[in-house]
CSV table of C-alpha atoms in Angstrom, one decimal:
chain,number,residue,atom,x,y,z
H,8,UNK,CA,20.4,-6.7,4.9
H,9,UNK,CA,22.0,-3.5,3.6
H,10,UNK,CA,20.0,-4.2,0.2
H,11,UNK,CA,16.7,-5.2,1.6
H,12,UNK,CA,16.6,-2.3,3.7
H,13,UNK,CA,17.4,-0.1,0.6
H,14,UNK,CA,14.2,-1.9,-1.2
H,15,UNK,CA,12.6,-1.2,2.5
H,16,UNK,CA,13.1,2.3,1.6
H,17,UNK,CA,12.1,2.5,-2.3
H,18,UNK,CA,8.8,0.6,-0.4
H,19,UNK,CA,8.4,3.3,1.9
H,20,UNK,CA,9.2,6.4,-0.6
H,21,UNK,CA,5.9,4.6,-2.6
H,22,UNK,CA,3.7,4.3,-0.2
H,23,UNK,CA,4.0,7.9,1.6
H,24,UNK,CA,4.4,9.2,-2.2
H,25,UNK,CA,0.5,7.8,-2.5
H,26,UNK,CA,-0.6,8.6,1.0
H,27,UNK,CA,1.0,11.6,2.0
H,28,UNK,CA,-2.2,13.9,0.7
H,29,UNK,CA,-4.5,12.2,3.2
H,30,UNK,CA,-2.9,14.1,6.3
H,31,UNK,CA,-2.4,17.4,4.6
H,32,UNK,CA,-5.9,17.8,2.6
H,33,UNK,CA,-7.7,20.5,3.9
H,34,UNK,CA,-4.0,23.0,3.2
H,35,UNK,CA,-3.6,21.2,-0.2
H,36,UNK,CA,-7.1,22.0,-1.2
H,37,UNK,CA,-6.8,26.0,0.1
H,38,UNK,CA,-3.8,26.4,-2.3
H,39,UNK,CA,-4.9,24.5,-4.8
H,40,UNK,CA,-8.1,26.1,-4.8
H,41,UNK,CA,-10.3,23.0,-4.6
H,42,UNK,CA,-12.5,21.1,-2.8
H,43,UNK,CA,-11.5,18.8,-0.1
H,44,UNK,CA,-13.0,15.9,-2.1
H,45,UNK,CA,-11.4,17.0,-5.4
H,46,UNK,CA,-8.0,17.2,-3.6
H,47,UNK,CA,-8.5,13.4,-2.6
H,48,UNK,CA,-8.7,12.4,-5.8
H,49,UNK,CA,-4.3,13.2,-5.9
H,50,UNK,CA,-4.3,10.1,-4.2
H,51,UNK,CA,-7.2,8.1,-7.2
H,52,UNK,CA,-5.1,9.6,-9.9
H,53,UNK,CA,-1.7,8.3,-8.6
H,54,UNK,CA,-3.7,4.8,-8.3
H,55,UNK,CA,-4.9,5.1,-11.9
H,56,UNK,CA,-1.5,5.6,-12.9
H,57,UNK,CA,-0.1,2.7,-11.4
H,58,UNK,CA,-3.4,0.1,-12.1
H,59,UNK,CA,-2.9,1.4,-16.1
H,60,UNK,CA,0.6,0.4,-16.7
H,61,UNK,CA,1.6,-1.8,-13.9
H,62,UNK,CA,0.6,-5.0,-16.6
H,63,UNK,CA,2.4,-3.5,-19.9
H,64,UNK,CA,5.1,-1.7,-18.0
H,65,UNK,CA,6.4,-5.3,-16.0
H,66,UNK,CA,5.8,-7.1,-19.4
H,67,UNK,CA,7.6,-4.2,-21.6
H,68,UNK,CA,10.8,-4.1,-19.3
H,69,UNK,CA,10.2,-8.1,-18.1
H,70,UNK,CA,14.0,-8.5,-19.8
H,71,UNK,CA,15.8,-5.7,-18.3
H,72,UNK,CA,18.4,-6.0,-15.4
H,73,UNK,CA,16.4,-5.2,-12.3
H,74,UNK,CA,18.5,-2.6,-10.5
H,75,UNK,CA,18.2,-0.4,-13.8
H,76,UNK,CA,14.8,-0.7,-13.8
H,77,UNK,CA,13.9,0.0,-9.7
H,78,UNK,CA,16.6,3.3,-10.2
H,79,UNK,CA,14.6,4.6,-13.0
H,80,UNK,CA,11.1,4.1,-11.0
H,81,UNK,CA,12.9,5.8,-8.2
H,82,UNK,CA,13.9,8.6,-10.6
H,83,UNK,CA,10.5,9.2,-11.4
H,84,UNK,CA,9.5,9.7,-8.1
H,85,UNK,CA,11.9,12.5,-7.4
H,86,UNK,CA,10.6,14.2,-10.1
H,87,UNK,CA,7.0,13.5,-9.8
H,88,UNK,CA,7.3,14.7,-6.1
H,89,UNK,CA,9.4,17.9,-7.2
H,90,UNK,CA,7.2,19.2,-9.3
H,91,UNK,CA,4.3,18.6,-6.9
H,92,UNK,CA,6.0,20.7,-4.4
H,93,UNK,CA,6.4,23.6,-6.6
H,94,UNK,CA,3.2,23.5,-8.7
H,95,UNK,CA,0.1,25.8,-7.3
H,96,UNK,CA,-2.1,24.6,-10.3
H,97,UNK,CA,-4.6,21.6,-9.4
H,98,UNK,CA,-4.3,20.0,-13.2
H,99,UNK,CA,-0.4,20.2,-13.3
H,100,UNK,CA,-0.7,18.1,-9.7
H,101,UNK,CA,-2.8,15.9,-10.9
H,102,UNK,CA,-0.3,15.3,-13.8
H,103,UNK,CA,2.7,14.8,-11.9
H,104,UNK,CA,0.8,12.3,-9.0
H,105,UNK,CA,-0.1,10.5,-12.5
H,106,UNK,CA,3.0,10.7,-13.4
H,107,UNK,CA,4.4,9.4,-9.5
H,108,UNK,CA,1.5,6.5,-10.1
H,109,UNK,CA,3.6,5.4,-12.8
H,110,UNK,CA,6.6,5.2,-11.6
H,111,UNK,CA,5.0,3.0,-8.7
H,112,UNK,CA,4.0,0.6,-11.2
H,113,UNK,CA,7.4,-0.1,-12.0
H,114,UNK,CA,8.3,-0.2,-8.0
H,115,UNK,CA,5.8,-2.7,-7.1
H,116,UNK,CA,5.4,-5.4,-9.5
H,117,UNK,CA,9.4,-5.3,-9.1
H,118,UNK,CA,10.3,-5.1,-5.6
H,119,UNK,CA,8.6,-8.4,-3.7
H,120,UNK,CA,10.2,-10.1,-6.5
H,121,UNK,CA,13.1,-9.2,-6.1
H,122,UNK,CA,13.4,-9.5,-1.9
H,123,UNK,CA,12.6,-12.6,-2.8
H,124,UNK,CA,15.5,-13.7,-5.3
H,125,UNK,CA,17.9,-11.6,-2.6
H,126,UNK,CA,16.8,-14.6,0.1
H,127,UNK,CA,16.8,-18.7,0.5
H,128,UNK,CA,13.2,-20.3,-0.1
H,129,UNK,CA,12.8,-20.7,3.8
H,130,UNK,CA,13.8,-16.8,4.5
H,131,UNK,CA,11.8,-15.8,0.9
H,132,UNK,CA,8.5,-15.0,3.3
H,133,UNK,CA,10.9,-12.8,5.9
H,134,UNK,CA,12.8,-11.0,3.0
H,135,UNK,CA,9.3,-9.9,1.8
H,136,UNK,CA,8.6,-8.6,5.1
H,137,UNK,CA,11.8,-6.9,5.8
H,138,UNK,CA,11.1,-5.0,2.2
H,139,UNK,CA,7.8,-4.3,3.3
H,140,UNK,CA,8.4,-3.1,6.2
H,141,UNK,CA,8.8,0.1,4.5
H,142,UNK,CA,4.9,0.5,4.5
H,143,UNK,CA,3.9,0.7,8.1
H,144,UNK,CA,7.2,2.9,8.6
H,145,UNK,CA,5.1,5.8,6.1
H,146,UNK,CA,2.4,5.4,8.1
H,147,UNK,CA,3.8,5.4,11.7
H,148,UNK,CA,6.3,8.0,10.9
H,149,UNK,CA,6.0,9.5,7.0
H,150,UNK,CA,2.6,10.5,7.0
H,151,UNK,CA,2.5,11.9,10.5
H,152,UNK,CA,5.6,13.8,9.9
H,153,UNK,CA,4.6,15.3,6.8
H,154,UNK,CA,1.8,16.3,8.3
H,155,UNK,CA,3.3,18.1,10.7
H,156,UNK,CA,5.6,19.7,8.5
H,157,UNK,CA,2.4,20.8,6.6
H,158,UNK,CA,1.1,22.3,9.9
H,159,UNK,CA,4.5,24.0,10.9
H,160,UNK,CA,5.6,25.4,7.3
H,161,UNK,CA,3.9,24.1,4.3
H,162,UNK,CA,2.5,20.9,2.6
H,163,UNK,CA,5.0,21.5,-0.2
H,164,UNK,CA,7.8,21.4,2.3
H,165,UNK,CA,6.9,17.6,2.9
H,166,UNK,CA,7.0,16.9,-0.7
H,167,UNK,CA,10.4,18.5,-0.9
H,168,UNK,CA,11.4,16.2,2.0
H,169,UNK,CA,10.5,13.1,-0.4
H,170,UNK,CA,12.8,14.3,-3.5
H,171,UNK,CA,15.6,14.8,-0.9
H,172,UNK,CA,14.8,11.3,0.4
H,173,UNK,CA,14.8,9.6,-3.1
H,174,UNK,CA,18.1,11.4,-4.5
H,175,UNK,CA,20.1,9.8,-1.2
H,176,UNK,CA,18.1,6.2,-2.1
H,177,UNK,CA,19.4,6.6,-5.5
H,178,UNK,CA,22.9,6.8,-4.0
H,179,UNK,CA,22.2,4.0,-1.5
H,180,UNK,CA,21.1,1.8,-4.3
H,181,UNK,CA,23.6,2.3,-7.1
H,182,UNK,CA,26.2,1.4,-4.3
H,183,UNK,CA,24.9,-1.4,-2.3
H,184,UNK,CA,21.6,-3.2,-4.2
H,185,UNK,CA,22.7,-6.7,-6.0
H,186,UNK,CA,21.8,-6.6,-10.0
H,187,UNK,CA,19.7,-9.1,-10.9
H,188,UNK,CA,18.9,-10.4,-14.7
H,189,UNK,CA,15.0,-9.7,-16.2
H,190,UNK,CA,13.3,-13.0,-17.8
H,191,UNK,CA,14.3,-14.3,-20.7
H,192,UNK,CA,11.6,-13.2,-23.8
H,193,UNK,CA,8.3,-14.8,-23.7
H,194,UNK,CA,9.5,-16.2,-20.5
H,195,UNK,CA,6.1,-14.7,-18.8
H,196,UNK,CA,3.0,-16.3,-18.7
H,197,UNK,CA,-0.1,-14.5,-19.8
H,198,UNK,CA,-2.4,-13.1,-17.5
H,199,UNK,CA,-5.7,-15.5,-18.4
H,200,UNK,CA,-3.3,-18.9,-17.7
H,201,UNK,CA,-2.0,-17.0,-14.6
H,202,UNK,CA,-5.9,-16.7,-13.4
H,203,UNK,CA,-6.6,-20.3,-13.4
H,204,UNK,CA,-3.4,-21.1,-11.4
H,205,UNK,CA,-5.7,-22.0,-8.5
H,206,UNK,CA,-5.3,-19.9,-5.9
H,207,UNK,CA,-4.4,-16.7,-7.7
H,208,UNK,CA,-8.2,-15.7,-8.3
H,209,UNK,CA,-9.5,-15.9,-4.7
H,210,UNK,CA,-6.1,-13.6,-3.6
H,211,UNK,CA,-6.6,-10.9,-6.1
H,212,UNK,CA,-10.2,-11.0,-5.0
H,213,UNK,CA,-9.3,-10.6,-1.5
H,214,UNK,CA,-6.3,-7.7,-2.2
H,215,UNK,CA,-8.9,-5.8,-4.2
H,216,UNK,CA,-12.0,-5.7,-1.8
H,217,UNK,CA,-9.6,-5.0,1.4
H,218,UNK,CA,-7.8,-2.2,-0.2
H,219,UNK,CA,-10.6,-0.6,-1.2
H,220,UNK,CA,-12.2,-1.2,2.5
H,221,UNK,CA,-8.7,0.5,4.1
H,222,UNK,CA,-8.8,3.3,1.4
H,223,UNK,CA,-12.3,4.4,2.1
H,224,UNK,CA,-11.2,5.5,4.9
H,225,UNK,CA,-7.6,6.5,5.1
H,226,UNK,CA,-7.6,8.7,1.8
H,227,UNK,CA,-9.7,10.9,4.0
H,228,UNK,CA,-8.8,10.5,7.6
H,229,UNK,CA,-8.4,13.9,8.2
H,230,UNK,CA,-11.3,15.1,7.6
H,231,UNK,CA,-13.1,12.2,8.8
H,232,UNK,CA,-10.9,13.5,12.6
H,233,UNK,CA,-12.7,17.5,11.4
H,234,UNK,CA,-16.0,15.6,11.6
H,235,UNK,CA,-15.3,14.4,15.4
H,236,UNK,CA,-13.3,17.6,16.8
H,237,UNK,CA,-10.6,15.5,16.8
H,238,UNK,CA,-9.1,17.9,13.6
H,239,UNK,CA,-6.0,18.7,15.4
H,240,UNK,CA,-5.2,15.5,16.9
H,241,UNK,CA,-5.1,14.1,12.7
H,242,UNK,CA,-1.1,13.3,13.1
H,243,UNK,CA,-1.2,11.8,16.7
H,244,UNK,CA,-4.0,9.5,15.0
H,245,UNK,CA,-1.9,8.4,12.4
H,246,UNK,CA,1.2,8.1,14.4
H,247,UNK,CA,-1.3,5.6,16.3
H,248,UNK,CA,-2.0,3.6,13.5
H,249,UNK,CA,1.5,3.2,12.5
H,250,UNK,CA,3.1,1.9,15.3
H,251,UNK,CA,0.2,-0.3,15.6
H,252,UNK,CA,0.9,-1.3,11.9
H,253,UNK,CA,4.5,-1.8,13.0
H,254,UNK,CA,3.9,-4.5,15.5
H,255,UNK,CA,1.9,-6.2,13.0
H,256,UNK,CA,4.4,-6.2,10.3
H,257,UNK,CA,7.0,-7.3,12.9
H,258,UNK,CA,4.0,-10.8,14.0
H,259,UNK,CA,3.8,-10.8,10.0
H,260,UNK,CA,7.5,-11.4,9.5
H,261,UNK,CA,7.9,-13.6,12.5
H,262,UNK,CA,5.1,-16.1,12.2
H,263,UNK,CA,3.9,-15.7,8.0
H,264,UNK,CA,6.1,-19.3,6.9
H,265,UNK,CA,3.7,-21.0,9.3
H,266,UNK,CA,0.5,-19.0,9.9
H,267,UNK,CA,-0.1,-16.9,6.5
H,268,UNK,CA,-4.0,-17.9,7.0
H,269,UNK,CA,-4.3,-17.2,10.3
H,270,UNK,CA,-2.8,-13.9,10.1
H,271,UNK,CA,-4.8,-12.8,7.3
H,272,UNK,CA,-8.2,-14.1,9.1
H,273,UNK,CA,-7.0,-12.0,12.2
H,274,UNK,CA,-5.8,-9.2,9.7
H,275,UNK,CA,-9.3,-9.2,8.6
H,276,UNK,CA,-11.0,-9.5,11.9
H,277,UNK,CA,-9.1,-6.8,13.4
H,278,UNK,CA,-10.1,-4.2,10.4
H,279,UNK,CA,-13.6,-5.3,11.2
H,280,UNK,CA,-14.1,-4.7,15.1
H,281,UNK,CA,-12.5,-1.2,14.3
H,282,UNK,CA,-14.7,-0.3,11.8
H,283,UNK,CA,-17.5,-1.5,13.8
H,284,UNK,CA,-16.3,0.3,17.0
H,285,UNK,CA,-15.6,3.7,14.7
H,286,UNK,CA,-19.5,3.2,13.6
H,287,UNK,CA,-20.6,3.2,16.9
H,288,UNK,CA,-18.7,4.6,19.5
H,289,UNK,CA,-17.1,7.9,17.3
H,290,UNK,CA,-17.8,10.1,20.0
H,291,UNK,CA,-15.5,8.9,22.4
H,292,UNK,CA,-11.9,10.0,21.7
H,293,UNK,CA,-10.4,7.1,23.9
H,294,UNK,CA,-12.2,4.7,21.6
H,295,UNK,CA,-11.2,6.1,18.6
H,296,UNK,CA,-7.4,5.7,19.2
H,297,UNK,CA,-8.6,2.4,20.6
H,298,UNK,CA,-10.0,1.9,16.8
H,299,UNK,CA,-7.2,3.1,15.0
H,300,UNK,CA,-4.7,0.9,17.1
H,301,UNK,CA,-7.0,-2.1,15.9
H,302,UNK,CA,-6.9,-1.0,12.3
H,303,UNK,CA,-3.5,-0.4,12.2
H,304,UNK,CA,-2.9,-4.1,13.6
H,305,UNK,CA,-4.8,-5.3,10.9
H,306,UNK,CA,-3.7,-3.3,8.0
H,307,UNK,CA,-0.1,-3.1,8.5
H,308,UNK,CA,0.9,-6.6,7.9
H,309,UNK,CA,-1.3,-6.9,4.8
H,310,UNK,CA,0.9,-6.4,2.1
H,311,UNK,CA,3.6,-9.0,3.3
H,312,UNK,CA,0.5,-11.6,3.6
H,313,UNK,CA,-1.1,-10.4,0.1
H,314,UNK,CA,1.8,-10.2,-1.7
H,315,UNK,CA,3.3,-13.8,-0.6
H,316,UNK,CA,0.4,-15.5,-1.1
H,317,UNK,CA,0.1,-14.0,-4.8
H,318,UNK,CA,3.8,-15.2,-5.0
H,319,UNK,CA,3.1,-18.9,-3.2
H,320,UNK,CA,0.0,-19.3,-5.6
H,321,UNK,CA,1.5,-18.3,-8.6
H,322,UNK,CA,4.2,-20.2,-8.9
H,323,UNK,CA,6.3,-20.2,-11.7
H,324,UNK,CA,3.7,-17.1,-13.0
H,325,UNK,CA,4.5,-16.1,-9.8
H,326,UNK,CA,6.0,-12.3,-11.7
H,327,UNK,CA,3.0,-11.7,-13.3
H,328,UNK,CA,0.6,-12.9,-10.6
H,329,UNK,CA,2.0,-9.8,-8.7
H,330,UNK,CA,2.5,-7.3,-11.6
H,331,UNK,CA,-1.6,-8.6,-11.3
H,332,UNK,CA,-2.1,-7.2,-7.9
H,333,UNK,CA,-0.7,-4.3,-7.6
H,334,UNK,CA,-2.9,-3.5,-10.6
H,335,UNK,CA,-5.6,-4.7,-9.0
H,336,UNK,CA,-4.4,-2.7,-5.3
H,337,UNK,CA,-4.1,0.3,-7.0
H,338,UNK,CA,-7.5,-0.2,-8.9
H,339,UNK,CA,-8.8,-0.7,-5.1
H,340,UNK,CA,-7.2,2.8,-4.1
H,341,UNK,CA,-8.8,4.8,-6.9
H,342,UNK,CA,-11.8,3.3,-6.4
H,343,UNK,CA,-11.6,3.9,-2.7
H,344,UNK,CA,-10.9,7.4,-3.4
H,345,UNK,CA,-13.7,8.1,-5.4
H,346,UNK,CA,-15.9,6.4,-3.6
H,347,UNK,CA,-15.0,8.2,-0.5
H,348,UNK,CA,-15.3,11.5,-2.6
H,349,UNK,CA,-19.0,10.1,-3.1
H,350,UNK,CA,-19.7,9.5,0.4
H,351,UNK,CA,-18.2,12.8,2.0
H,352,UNK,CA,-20.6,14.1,-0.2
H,353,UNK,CA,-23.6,12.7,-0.8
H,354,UNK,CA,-23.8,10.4,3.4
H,355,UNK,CA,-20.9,12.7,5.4
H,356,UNK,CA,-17.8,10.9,6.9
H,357,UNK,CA,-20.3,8.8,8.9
H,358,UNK,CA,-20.8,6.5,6.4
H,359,UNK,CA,-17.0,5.2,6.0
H,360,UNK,CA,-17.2,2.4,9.1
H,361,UNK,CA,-20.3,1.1,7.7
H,362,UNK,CA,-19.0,1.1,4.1
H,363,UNK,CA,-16.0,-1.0,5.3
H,364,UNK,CA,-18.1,-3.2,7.3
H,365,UNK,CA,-20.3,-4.4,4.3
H,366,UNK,CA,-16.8,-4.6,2.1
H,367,UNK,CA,-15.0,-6.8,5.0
H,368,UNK,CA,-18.2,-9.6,4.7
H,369,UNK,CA,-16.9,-10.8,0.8
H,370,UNK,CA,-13.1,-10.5,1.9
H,371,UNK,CA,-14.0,-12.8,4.9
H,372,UNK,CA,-15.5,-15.2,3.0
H,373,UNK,CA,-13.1,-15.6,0.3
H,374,UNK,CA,-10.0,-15.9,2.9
H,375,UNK,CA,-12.4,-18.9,4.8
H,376,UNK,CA,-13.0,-20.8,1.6
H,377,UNK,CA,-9.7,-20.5,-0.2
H,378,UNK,CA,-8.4,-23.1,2.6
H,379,UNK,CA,-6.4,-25.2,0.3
H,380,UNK,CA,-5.3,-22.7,-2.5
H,381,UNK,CA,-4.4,-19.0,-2.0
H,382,UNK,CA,-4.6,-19.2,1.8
H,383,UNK,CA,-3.5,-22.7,2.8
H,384,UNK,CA,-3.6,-24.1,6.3
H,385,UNK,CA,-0.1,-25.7,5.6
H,386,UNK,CA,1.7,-23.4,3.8
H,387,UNK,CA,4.7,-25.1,4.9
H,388,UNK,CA,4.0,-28.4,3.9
H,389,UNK,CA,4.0,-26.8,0.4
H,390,UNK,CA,7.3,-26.4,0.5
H,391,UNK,CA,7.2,-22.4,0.6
């Protein structure tokens, strides 16, 4: 438990790394000296890091020991996030969130992999969770947090926070995570046999178009909450959404050997009754946070349920179905942060619960048809 809670933590210093921005944007942007829209785009070029080398990295280091490999990701973060906190030049931040995307390429396509070696088959689906726990824990505690550390002193505060975070994980992992061997050379399949595994196809499909449905939204959640007067309520909000995303992990981990389609049919429902209720009823604060608990519920469980499925589906490719999607995620997130940029500007932040509408539709779809690959109704019966 001691080492899945230290992977819980490498899982949570990644995903508050690449979200962290989204509460602090409109201070980034006045010391930065950019737009709003431009300072979303920390959050795209972190993404493009990570979908650019996620593929060759995993296949470059495929034979090293694992626990060299996550310290050395984690390293990168520390210093990614360091010199983030100290730099007042937009192009030099841009660099280092490139340089903290990469680092997350390493992290991802390692870490589900390895919760999964640290854990019995039965348990494989709850040792995922556990690890990923660490998501919904940025959200319901990191991101809020750092944004009120952004309000109280100074968004590079927050950032310094993270480096002093990562140097104690380094500690915690040198000390406590098992070693693990990499594969043996030309032990990994290649990416076109991996695709016609069946199942992996309709998953990646489904993890791209529902990333980018969350990220349309959630790079630019603050000043969506500007739009509505609700400006100074941004880190109640996302406080909101992370508990909510909490209880859903926690359902996630307790019910995912038996229900992984259920849950992700509900994941997607839920995403979709929020966006619907932030396209209609935005004026009412009461509904909002009624909103943002719903999206929360749906989102917070989805990487446990994405990234098993990859790992059910794949099989013995199982390692480079997920190096696959976190490409593909972090394609998603880039492309949701541009595409927000575009919106903001061009329709105003009105336009993000109808955009997320049309873009749950295909994701709906693809979870409903993959019934006996990707999203089985018996995933037990499998033998998962």
């Amino acid at each position: 438990m001691a080492a899945l809670l230290a992977l819980a933590t490498a899982v949570f210093i990644t995903s508050l790394t690449e979200t962290l921005p989204a509460g602090l944007l409109p201070a980034m942007s006045a010391d930065l000296g950019v737009s709003e829209s431009a300072t979303g785009q920390t959050v795209t070029v972190y993404a493009i890091g990570t979908a650019l080398t996620a593929i060759p990295l995993t296949a470059a280091t495929s034979g090293w020991r694992r626990k060299r490999l996550l310290l050395m990701a984690m390293a990168g973060f520390a210093a990614a996030n360091t010199v983030t906190a100290f730099s007042g030049n937009y192009t030099l931040t841009m660099a280092a969130r490139f340089l903290a995307g990469v680092a997350a390429g390493l992290a991802w396509a390692l870490l589900a992999g390895y919760a999964r070696r640290m854990a019995p088959v039965h348990l494989q689906g709850k040792a995922i969770a556990i690890a990923m726990a660490g998501i919904p824990v940025a959200l319901s505690l990191g991101v809020p947090a750092g944004t009120f550390l952004g309000k109280v002193v100074s968004w590079q505060v927050a950032f310094l926070a993270m480096t002093g975070l990562t140097a104690g994980l380094l500690a915690w992992i040198a000390a406590l995570v098992p070693d693990y061997p990499g594969q043996p050379r030309g032990a990994t399949p290649p990416m076109l046999r991996t695709l016609r595994v069946p199942g992996v196809t309709p998953v990646l499909f489904v993890t791209l178009v529902f990333v980018l449905a969350h990220t349309v939204l959630y790079t630019y959640i603050a000043t969506y909450l500007d739009g509505l007067g609700m400006g100074d309520s941004t880190d109640l909000v996302l406080l909101v959404f992370g508990a909510a995303s909490l209880v859903s992990i926690w359902l996630v981990g307790t019910l995912i050997h038996r229900r992984l389609r259920a849950l992700m049919l509900a994941a997607v429902l839920l995403m979709g009754v929020a966006a619907a209720v932030l396209a209609v009823f935005s004026g009412t604060p009461v509904l909002v946070y009624a909103a943002v608990t719903l999206w929360g519920l749906g989102w917070g469980g989805a990487p446990t349920l994405l990234q098993t499925a990859a790992g059910d589906a794949g099989g013995d490719a199982a390692d480079t179905a997920q190096a696959m999607l976190v490409t593909l995620w972090n394609v998603a997130m880039a492309a949701g942060g541009v595409a927000g940029g575009l919106l903001l500007n061009l329709s105003g932040t009105e336009s993000f619960p109808w955009t997320i509408l049309l873009l749950l539709i295909p994701v709906l779809l693809a979870v409903l048809a993959s019934r006996t690959h990707g999203f089985p109704a018996k995933r037990a019966a499998a033998g998962k």
